[in-house]
Coordinates of C-alpha atoms in Angstrom, one line a residue:
X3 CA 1.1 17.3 -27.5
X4 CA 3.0 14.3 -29.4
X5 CA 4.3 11.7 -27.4
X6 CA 7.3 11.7 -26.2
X7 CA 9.5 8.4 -25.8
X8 CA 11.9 7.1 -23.4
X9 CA 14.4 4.4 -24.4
X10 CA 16.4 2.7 -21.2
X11 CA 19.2 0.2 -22.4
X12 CA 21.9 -1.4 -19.9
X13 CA 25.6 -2.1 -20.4
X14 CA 28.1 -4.2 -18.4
X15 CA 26.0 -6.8 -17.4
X16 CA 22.3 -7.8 -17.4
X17 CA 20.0 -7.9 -14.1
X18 CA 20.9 -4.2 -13.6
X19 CA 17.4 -3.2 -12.5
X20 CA 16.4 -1.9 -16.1
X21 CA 13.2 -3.1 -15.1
X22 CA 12.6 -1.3 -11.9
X23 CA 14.4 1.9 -13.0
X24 CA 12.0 2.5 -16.1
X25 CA 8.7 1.4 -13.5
X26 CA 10.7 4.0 -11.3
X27 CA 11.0 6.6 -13.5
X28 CA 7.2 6.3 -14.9
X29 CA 5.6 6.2 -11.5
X30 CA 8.0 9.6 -11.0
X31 CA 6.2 11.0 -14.7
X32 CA 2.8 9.6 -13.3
X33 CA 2.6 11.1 -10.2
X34 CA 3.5 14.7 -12.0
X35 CA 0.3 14.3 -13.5
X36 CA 1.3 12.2 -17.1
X37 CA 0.1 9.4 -18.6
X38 CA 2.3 6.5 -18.7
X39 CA 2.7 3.1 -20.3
X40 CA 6.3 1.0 -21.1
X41 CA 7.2 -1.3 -22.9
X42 CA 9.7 -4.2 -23.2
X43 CA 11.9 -5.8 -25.9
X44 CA 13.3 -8.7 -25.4
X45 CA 16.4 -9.5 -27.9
X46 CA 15.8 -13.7 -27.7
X47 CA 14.3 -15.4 -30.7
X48 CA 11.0 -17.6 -28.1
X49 CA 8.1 -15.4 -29.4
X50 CA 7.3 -15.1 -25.9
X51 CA 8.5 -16.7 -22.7
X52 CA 5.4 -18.7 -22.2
X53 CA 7.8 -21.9 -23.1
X54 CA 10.6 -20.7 -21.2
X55 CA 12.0 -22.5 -18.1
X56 CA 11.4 -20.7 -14.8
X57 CA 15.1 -21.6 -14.5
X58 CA 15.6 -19.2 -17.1
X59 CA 13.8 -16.5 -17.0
X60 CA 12.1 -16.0 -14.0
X61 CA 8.2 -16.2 -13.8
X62 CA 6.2 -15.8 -17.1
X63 CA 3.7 -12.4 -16.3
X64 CA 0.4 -13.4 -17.7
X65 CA -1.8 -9.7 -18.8
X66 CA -5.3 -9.2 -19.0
X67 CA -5.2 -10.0 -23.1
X68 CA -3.7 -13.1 -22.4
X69 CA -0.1 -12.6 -23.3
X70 CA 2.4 -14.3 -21.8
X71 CA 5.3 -11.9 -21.1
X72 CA 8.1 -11.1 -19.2
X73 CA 8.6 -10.9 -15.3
X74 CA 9.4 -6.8 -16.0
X75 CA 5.8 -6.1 -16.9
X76 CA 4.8 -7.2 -13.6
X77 CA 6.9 -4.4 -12.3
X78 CA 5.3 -2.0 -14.7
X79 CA 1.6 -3.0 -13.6
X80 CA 2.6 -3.1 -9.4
X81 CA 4.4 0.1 -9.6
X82 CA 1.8 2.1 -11.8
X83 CA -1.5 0.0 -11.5
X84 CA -2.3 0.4 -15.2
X85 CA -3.0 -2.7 -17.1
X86 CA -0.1 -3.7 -19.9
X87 CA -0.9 -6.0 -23.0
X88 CA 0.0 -8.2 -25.7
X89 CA 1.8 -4.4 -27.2
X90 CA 4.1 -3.9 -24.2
X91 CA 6.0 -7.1 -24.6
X92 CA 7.7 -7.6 -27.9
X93 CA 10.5 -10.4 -28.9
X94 CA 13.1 -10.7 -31.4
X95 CA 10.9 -14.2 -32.4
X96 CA 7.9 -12.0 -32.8
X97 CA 9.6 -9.6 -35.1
X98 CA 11.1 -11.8 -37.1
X99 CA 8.1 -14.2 -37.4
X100 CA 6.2 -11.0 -38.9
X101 CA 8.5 -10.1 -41.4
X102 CA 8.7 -13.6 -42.5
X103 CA 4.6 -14.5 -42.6
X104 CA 4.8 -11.1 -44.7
X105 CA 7.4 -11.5 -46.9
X106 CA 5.9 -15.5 -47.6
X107 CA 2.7 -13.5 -48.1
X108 CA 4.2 -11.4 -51.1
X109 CA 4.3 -7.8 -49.2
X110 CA 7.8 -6.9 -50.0
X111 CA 7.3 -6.9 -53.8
X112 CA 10.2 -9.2 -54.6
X113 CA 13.1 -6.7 -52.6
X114 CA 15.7 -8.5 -50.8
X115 CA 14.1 -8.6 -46.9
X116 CA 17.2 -7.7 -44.8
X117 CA 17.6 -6.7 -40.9
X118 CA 18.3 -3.2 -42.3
X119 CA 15.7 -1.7 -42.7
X120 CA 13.0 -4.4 -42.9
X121 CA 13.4 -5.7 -39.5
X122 CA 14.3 -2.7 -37.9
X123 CA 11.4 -1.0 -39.8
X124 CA 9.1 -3.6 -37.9
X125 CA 10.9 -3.0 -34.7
X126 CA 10.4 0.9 -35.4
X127 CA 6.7 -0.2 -36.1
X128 CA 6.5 -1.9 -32.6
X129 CA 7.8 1.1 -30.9
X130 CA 5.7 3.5 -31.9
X131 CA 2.3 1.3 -31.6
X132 CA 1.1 2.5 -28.3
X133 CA 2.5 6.2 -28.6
X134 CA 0.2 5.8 -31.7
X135 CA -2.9 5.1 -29.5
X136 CA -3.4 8.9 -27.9
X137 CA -3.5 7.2 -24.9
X138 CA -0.1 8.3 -23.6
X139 CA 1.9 11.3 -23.0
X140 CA 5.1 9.2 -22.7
X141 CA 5.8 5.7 -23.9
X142 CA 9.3 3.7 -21.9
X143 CA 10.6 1.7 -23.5
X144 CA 13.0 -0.8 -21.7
X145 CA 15.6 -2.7 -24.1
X146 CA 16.4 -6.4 -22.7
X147 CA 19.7 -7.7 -22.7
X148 CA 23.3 -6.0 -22.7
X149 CA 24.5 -3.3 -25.4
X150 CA 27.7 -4.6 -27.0
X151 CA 25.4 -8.3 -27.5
X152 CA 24.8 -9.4 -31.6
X153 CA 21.0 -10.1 -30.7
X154 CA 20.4 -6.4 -29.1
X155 CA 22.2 -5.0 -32.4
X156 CA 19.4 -4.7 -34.7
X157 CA 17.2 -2.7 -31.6
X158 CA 20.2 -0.4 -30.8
X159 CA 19.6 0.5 -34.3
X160 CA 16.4 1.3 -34.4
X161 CA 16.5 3.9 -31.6
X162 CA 19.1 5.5 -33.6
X163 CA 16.9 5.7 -36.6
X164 CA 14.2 6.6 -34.5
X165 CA 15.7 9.7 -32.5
X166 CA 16.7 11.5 -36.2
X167 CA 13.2 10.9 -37.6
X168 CA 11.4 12.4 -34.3
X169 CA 13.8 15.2 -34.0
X170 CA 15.6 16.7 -31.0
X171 CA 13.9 16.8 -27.9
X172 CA 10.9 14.2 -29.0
X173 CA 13.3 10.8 -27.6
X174 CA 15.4 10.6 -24.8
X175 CA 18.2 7.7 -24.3
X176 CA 18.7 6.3 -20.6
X177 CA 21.9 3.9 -20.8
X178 CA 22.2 1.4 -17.2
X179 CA 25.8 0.8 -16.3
X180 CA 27.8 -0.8 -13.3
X181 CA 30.0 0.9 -11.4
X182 CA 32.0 -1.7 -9.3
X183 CA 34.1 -0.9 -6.0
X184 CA 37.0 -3.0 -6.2
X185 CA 38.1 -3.5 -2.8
X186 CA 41.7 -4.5 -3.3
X187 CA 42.2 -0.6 -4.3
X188 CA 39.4 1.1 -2.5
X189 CA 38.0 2.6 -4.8
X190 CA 34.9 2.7 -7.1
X191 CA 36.1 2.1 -11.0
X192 CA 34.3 4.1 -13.9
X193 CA 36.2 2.2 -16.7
X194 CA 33.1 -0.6 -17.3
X195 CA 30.8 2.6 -17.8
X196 CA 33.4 3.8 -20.3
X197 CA 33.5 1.0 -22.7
X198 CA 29.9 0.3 -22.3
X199 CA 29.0 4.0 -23.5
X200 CA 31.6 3.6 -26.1
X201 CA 29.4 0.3 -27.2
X202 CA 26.6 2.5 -27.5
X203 CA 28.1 5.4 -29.3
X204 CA 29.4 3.3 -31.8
X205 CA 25.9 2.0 -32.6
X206 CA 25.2 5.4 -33.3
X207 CA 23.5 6.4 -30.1
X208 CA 24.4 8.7 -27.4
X209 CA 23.2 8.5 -24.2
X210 CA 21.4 11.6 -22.6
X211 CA 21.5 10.2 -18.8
X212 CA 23.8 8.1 -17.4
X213 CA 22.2 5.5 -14.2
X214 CA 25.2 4.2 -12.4
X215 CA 24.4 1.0 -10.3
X216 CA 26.5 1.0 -7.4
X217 CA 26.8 -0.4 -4.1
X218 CA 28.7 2.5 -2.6
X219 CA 27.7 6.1 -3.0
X220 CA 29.6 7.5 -6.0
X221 CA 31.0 11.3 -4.8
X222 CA 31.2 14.4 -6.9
X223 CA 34.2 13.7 -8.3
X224 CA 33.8 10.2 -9.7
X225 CA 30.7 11.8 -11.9
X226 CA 32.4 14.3 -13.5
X227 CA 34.8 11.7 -14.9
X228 CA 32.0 9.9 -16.0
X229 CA 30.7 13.0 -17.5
X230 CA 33.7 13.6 -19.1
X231 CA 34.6 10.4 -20.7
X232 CA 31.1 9.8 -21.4
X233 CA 29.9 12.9 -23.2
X234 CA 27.1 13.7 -20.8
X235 CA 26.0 16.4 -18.4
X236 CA 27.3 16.0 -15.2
X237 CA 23.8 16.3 -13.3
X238 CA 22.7 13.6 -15.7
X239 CA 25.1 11.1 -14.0
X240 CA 22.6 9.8 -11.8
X241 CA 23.5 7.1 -8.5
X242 CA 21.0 4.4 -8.2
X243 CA 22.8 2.6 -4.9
X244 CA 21.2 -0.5 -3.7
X245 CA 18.2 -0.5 -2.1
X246 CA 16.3 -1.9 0.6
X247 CA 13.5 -2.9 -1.2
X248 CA 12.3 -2.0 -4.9
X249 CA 9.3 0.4 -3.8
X250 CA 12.3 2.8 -2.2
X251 CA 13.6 3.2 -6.0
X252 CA 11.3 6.3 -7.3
X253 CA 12.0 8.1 -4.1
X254 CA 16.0 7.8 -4.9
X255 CA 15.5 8.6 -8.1
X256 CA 12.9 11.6 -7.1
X257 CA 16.2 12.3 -5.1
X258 CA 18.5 12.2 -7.6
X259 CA 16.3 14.7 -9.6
X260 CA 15.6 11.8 -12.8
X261 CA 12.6 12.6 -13.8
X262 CA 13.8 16.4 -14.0
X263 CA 16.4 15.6 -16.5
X264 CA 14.2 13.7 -18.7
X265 CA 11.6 16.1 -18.7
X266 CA 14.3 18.9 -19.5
X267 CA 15.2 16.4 -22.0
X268 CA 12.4 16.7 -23.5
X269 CA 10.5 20.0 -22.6
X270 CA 8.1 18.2 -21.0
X271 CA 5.2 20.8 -19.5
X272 CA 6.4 21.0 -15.9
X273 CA 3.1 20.2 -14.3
X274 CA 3.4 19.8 -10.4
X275 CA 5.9 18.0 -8.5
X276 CA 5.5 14.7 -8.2
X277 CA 2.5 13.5 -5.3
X278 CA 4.0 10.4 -3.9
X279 CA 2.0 10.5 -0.5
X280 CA 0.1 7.5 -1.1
X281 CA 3.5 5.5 -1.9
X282 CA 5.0 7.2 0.9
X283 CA 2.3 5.5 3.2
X284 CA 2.7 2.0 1.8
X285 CA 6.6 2.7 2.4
X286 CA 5.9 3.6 5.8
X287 CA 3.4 0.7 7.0
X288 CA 6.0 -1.3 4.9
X289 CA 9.0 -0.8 7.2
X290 CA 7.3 -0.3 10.5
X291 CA 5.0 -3.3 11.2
X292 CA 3.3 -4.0 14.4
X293 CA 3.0 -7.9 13.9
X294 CA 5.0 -10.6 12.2
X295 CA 4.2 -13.6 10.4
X296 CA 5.8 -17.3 8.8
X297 CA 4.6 -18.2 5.4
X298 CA 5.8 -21.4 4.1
X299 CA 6.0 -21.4 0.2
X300 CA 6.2 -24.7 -1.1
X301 CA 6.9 -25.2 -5.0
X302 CA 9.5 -26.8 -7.0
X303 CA 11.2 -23.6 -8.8
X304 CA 12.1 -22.1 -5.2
X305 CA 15.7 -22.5 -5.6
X306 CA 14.8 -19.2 -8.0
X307 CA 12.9 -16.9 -6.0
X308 CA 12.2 -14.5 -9.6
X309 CA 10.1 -17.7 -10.4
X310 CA 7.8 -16.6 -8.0
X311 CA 8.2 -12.8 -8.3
X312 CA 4.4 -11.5 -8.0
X313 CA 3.3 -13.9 -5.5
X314 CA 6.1 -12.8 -3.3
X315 CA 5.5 -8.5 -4.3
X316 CA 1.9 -9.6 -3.4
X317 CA 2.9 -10.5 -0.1
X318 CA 5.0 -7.5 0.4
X319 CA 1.7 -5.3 -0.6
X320 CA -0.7 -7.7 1.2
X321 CA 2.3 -7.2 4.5
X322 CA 1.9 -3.5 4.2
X323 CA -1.6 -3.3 4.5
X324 CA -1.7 -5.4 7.4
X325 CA 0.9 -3.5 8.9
X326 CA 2.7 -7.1 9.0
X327 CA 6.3 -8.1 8.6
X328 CA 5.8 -11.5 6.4
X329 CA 8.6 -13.8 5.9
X330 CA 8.5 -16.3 3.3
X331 CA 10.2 -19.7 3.9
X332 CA 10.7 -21.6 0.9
X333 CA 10.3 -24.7 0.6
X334 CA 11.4 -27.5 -2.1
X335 CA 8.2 -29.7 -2.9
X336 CA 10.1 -32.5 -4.2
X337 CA 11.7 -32.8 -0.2
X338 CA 8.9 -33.7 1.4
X339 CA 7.8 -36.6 2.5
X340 CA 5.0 -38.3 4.9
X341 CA 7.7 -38.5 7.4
X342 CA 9.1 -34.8 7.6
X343 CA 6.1 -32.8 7.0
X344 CA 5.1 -32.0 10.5
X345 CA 9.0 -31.0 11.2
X346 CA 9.1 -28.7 8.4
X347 CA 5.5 -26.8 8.5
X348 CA 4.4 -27.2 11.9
X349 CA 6.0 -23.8 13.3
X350 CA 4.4 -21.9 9.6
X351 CA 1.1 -19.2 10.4
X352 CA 0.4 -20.2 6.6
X353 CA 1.2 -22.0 3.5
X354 CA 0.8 -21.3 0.2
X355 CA 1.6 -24.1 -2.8
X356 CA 2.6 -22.0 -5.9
X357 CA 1.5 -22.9 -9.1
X358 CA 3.9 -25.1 -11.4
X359 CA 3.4 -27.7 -14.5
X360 CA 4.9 -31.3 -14.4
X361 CA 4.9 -34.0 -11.8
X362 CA 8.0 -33.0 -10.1
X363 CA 7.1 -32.2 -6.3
X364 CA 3.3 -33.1 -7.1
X365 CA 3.8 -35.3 -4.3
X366 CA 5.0 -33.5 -1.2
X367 CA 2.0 -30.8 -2.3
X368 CA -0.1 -33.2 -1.5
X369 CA 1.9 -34.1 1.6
X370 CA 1.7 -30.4 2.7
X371 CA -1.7 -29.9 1.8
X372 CA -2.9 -33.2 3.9
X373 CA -1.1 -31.2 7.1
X374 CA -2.2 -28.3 6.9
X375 CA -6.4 -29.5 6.8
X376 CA -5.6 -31.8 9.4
X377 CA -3.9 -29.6 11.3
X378 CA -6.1 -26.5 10.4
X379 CA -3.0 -23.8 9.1
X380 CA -4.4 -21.5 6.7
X381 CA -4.1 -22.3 3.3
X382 CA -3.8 -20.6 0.0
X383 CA -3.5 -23.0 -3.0
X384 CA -2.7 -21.0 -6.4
X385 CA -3.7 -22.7 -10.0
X386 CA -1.8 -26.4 -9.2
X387 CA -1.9 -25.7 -6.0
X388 CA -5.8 -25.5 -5.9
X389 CA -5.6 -28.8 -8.3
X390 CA -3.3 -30.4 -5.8
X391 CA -6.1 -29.4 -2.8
X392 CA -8.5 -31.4 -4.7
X393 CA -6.5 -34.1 -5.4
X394 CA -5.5 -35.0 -1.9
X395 CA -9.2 -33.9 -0.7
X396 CA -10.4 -37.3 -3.2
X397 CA -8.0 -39.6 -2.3
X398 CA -7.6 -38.9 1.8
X399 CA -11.6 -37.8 2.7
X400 CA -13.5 -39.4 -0.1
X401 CA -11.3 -42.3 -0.4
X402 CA -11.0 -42.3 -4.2
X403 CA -7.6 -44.6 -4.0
X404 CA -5.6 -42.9 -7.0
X405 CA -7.6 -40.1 -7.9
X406 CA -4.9 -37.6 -9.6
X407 CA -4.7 -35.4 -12.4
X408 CA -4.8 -37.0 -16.0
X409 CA -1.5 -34.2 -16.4
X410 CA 0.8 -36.7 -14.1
X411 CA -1.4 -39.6 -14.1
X412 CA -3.1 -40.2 -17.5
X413 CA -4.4 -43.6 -16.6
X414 CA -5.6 -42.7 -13.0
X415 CA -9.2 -44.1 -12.1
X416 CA -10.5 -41.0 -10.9
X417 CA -9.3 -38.2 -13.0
X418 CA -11.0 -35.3 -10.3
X419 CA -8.6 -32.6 -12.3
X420 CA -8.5 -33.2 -16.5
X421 CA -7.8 -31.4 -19.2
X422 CA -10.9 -29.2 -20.9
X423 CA -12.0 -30.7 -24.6
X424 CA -10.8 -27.9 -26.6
X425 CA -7.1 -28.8 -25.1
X426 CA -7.1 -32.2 -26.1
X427 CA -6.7 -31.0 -29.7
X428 CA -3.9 -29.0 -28.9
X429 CA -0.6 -30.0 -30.7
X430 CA 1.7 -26.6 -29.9
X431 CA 2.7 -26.0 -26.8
X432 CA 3.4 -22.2 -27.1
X433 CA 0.3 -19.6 -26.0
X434 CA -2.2 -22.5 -26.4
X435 CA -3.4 -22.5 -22.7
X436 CA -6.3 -20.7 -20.9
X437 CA -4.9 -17.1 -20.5
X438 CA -5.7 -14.1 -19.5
X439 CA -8.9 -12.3 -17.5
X440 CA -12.5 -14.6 -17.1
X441 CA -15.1 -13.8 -15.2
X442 CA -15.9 -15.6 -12.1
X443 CA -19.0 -15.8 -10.2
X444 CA -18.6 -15.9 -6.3
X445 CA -21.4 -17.5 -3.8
X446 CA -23.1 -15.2 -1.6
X447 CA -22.5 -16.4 2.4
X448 CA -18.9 -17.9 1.5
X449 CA -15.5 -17.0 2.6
X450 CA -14.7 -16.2 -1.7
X451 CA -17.3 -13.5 -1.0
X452 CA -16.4 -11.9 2.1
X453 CA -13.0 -11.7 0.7
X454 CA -13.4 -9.9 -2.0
X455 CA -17.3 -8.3 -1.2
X456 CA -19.1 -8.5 -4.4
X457 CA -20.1 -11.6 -6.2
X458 CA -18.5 -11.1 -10.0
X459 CA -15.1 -11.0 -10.5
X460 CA -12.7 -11.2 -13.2
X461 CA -9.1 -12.9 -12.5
X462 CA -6.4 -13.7 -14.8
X463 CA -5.7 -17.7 -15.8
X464 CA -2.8 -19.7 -17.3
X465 CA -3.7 -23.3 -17.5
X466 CA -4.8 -26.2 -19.6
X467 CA -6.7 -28.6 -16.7
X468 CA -9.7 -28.2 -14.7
X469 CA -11.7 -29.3 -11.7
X470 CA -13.9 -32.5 -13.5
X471 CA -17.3 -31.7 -12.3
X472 CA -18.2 -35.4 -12.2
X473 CA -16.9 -34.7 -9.0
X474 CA -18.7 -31.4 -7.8
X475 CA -21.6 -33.6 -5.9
X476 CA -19.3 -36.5 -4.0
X477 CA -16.7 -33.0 -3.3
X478 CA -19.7 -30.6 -1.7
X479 CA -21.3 -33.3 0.3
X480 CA -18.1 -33.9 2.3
X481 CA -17.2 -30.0 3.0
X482 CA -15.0 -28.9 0.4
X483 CA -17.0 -26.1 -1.5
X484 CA -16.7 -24.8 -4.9
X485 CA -17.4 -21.2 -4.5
X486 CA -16.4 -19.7 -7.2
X487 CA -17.5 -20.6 -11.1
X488 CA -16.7 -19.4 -14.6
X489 CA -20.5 -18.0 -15.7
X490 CA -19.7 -19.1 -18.9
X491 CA -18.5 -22.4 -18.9
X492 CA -19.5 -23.8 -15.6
X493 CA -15.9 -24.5 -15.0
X494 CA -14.3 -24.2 -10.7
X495 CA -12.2 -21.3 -9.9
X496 CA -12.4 -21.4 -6.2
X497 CA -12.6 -24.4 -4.0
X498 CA -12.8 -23.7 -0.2
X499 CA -13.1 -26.2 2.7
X500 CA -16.1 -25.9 5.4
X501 CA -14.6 -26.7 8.1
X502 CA -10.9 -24.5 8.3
X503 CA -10.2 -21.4 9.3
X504 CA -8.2 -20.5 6.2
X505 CA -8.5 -22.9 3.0
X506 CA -9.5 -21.0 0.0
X507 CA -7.7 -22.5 -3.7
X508 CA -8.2 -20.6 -6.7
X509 CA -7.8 -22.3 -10.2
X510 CA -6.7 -18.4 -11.3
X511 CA -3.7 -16.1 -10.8
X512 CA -4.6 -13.8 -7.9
X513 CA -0.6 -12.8 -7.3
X514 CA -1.2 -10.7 -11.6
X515 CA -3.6 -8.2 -10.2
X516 CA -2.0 -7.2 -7.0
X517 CA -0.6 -3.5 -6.4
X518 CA 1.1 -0.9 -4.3
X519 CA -2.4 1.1 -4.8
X520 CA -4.1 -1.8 -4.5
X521 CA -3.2 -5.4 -2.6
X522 CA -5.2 -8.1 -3.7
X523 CA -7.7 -8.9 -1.3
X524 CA -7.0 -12.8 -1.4
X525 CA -3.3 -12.1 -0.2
X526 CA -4.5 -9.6 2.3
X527 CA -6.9 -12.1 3.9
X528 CA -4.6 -14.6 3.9
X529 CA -2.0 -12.4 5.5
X530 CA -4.8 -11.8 8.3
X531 CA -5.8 -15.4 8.8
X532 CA -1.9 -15.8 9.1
X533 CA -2.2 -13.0 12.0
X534 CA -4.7 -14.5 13.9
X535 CA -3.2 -18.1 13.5
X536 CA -0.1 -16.8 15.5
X537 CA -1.6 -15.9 18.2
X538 CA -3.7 -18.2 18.4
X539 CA -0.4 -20.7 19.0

């Protein structure tokens, strides 16, 4: 069978939920016994968000390849637990930045390179890559941005093109609208969809289903004028209402019979209905804990909690299997101080310090950090944060008076965390780092091990310093413990303290690899030691 493709665009406004609806909608196809995989383009002109503010975009997803990439693909890999790549993440700065290196190469024979068709051509290219593989029955594809937008023009178009060269039921066009409820008239208003299908048509490209975002349930009566107006089947009108959390969304969709449209759509095989009984459990130790828990999350992007979107879905997985409610406090490192630390984090069962770039906040890490060994709260510390542990660890047990980081202290006299050799040379600041999966070997007889219960490991990284191992000696002799090291370079990815209940740092991303199918043991651990620290108080 040739592989069939899905296209989801959104209209109105962005943050819609394209994200979750296509990881909705594929966990609904893989469950039915497909394979999978989808894809996001982003219409902005970065070649990928690696240089992006958190601000701006939310986290930056780091894959197993080593491609920094949007905050969606994290939803694709939690919700399906496949692994995405460099080819599921493509930008308008990527496409362009191809056609360009080609055409200064000579490879358009002296013809006038235009958006139509050379860059669409290339964005047709892109699209077709992984259905190309033979890997996949079905290949999403999730269009960023709003239709209507110049920048999300040139991809609008290459659906069009797309659907007539594959032919009738071989594509299938999902369009994301908003349907608001205006409360001054009581009612819920279809005229936003309206114009935003009209957007779409005029590009060329009719929508098969509609997915109406609402807050309200939208009656019988409502669709069929959206059906009408918008040149759909009524049963394609689909309500996705708000939600009490993400991981309910394939379940209203399975309800509001999605995935049975776009199969009609496309003549998929109807294998079996979808088995959802292993989601259905996580759901259900989800929303009915037995125990309850504080976590203090202290970085300096909190202000955005999308900056920190996988560490907090991995606490929502780690939760469930736990069967523990965990509520993350946020807290703004650059607040405290010496003086207000024991106010602010002596109540928490545990607290992690996210990982960040910059000096901003490096401070009141360290001020967390000192209170929580004193004071023996478990402690997870996550790429800075692990470099923050050994920081404070020099200067307030071995005494090293301003020990730091050469990344906010170049001149400090003991440089305990410094940048690699290979970095020093680095002039770009765009996909230069240490990315993606490394191998890591664990001691036997330390917490690292028992943890995760085998001794080689493979974790995903995104950074340019590293634990100086001029250090390593003056570190283990006073109880803190590197128990975890790159086979390969020698290099610390796991620092843990002797005598704690709960302080394990790794140098890696542990919050990339977590799952509904399957939590990531560091989070689930650290969930636990949260447990027994509460009552324990």
């Amino acid at each position: 069978m040739a592989t069939k493709y899905i296209f989801v665009t959104g209209g109105v406004t962005s943050s819609l939920g394209k994200g979750i609806i296509s990881a909705s909608l594929a966990k609904l196809l893989q469950a039915r016994g497909h394979s999978v995989t989808i894809q996001k383009f982003d219409p902005y002109i970065n070649i990928d968000p690696g240089t992006l503010n958190p601000y701006e975009h939310g986290e930056c997803y780091v894959t197993e390849d080593g491609a920094e990439t949007d905050l969606d693909l994290g939803h694709y890999e939690r919700f399906l637990n496949v692994h995405t790549s460099q080819a599921n993440n493509v930008t308008t700065g990527r496409i362009y930045h191809h056609v360009i290196t080609q055409e200064r190469a000579g490879a358009y024979l002296g013809k006038t390179v235009q958006v139509v068709p050379h860059i669409t051509d290339e964005i047709k290219r892109r699209m077709l890559l992984l259905g190309q593989s033979g890997e996949f029955d079905i290949v999403i594809t999730e269009i960023g941005g709003c239709v209507g937008d110049i920048e999300s023009l040139p991809f609008v178009e290459a659906v069009r093109q797309l659907r007539w060269e594959l032919g009738v039921n071989e594509s299938c066009v999902i369009h994301l609208t908003l349907v608001p409820y205006l409360k001054a008239a009581g009612e819920l208003k279809t005229k936003p969809t309206q114009h935003s299908v009209r957007d779409l048509s005029e590009a060329g490209v009719q929508p098969d289903i509609l997915v109406c975002r609402s807050e309200y349930p939208i009656p019988q009566e409502v669709r069929k004028k959206i059906a009408l107006f918008c040149n759909v089947k009524q049963n394609s009108v689909i309500e996705s209402i708000d939600a009490e959390t993400i991981y309910d969304v394939p379940l209203l969709m399975r309800k509001e019979k999605l995935d049975e449209r776009v199969i009609a759509k496309l003549k998929l095989p109807h294998k079996a209905d979808p088995n959802l009984d292993t989601w259905k459990e996580f759901l259900g130790r989800l929303k009915n804990p037995t125990s309850e828990v504080n976590i203090a999350l202290v970085g300096k992007y909190v202000e955005l909690p999308d900056a920190y979107k996988s560490i907090i879905e991995s606490f929502v997985h780690a939760g469930s299997a736990n069967e523990c409610k965990v509520n993350i406090k946020w807290f703004q490192s650059e607040n405290i101080t010496d003086e207000n630390v024991t106010g602010l984090l002596q109540g928490m069962d545990g607290v992690l310090v996210a990982p960040g770039f910059g000096e901003r906040g490096f401070k009141g890490k360290l001020e967390a950090i000192r209170f929580v060994r004193e004071n023996k709260i478990p402690f997870m510390g996550i790429c800075l944060g692990m470099q923050c542990a050994a920081v404070e660890f020099a200067r307030n047990v071995l005494g090293l008076s301003g020990a730091a980081s050469t990344e906010m202290d170049p001149e400090t006299p003991h440089p305990v965390i410094d940048m690699m050799e290979d970095q020093k040379q680095i002039t770009q600041m765009g996909g230069t780092m240490r990315l993606g999966a490394y191998t890591c070997e664990l001691k036997k007889g330390t917490k690292a091990y028992s943890i995760y219960g085998k001794s080689r490991i493979s974790e995903r990284h995104r950074h340019r310093y590293e634990f100086n191992n001029t250090y390593l000696q003056a570190f283990e002799e006073a109880g803190m413990h590197a128990t975890g090291i790159n086979p390969d370079t020698g290099l610390v990815e796991v620092i843990e303290l002797q005598d704690h209940p709960w302080f394990v740092a790794a140098q890696y991303h542990p919050e990339l690899k977590s799952t509904v199918l399957n939590p990531h043991p560091l989070f689930v651990k650290f969930v636990k030691a949260a447990i027994n620290h509460s009552k324990s108080k």
